[in-house]
Structures are given as structure tokens and as C-alpha cells.
Short mmCIF file of C-alpha atoms in Angstrom, two decimals:
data_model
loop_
_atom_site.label_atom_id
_atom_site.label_comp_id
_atom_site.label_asym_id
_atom_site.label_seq_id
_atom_site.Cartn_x
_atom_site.Cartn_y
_atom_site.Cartn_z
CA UNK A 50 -7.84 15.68 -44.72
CA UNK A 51 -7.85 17.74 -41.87
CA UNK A 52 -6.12 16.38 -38.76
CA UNK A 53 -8.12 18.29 -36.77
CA UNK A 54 -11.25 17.60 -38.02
CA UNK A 55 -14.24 17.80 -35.73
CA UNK A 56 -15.08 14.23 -35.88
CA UNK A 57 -11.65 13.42 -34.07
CA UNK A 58 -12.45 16.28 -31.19
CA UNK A 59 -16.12 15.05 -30.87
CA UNK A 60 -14.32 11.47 -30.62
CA UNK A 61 -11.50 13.02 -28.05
CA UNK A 62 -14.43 14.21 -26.00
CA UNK A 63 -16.16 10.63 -26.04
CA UNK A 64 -13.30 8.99 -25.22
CA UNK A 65 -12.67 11.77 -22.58
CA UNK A 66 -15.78 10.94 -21.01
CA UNK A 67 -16.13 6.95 -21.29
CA UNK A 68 -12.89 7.09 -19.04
CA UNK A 69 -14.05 8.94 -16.25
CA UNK A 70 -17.00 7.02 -15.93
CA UNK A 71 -14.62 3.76 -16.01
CA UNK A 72 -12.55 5.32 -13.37
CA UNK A 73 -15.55 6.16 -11.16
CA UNK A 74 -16.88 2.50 -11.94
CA UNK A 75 -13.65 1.52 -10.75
CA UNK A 76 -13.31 3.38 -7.72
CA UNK A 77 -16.57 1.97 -6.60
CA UNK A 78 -15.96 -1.46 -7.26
CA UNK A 79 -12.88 -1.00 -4.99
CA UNK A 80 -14.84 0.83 -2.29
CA UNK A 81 -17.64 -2.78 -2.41
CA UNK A 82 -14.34 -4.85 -2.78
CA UNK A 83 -12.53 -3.65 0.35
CA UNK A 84 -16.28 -3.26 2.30
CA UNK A 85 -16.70 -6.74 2.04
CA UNK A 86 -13.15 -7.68 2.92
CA UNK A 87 -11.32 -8.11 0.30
CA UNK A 88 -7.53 -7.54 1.16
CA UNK A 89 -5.46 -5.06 -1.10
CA UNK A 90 -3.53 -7.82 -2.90
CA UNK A 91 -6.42 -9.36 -3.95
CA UNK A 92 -7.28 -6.36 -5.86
CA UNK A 93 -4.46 -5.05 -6.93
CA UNK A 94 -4.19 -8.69 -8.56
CA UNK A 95 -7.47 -7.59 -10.43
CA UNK A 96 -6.65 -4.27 -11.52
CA UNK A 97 -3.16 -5.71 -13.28
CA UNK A 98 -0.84 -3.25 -10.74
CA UNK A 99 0.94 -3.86 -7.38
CA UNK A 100 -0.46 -4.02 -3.69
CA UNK A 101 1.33 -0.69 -3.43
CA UNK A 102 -0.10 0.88 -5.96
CA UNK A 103 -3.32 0.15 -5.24
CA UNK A 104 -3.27 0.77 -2.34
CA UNK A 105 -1.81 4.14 -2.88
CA UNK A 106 -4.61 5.11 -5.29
CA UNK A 107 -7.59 3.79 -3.41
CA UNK A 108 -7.24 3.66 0.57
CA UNK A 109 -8.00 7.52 0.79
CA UNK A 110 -11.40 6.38 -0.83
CA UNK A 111 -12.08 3.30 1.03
CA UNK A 112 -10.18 2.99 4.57
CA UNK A 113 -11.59 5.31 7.44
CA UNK A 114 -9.27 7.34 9.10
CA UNK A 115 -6.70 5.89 11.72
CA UNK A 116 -8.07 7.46 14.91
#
């Protein structure tokens, strides 16, 4: 069979897109978590990485500025 088949780019692309919608899902369900309160170890616990890391990936999106 052909490796490269068009089934397996179609499938590349659906994958492709199913993720950025997750991530966007995900960024807004971080945005909601932190606008209600929730601390960054609370969701870093829930996304499965470190307080760090989440907060490195998310505060741009969620924090206001530092005046």
C-alpha cells in the first residue's frame, strides 16, 4: 500500500485540526479558570504539568499587565 495514501493526509489534516480547537478550548478554560480565581497550581494540577509551566504558557493570555 501506499504510505502516503490520501486517506492518511486527509486523516493528518483532521487530526491537525481537532488539536487546535482542543488547544483553543483549553486556553479558554484557563482564561474562566483564573477569572474566577482559581490559583495557577490548581490548574496546572488539571492540565497534568507544573505551576511553572502553566503558568509560563497561559499568564500572557489571562493576567493583565503589571502597571
Amino acid at each position: 500500500s501506499d504510505v502516503c495514501s490520501s486517506d492518511l493526509l486527509t486523516a493528518i489534516t483532521a487530526a491537525t485540526t481537532a488539536h487546535t480547537r482542543a488547544r483553543a478550548e483549553l486556553d479558554t478554560a484557563v482564561a474562566c479558570a483564573r477569572a474566577t480565581g482559581a490559583s495557577w497550581d490548581r490548574i496546572a494540577h488539571a492540565a497534568g504539568i507544573t505551576r511553572q509551566a502553566a503558568h509560563r504558557r497561559w499568564a500572557h493570555h489571562t493576567d493583565p499587565p503589571s502597571p
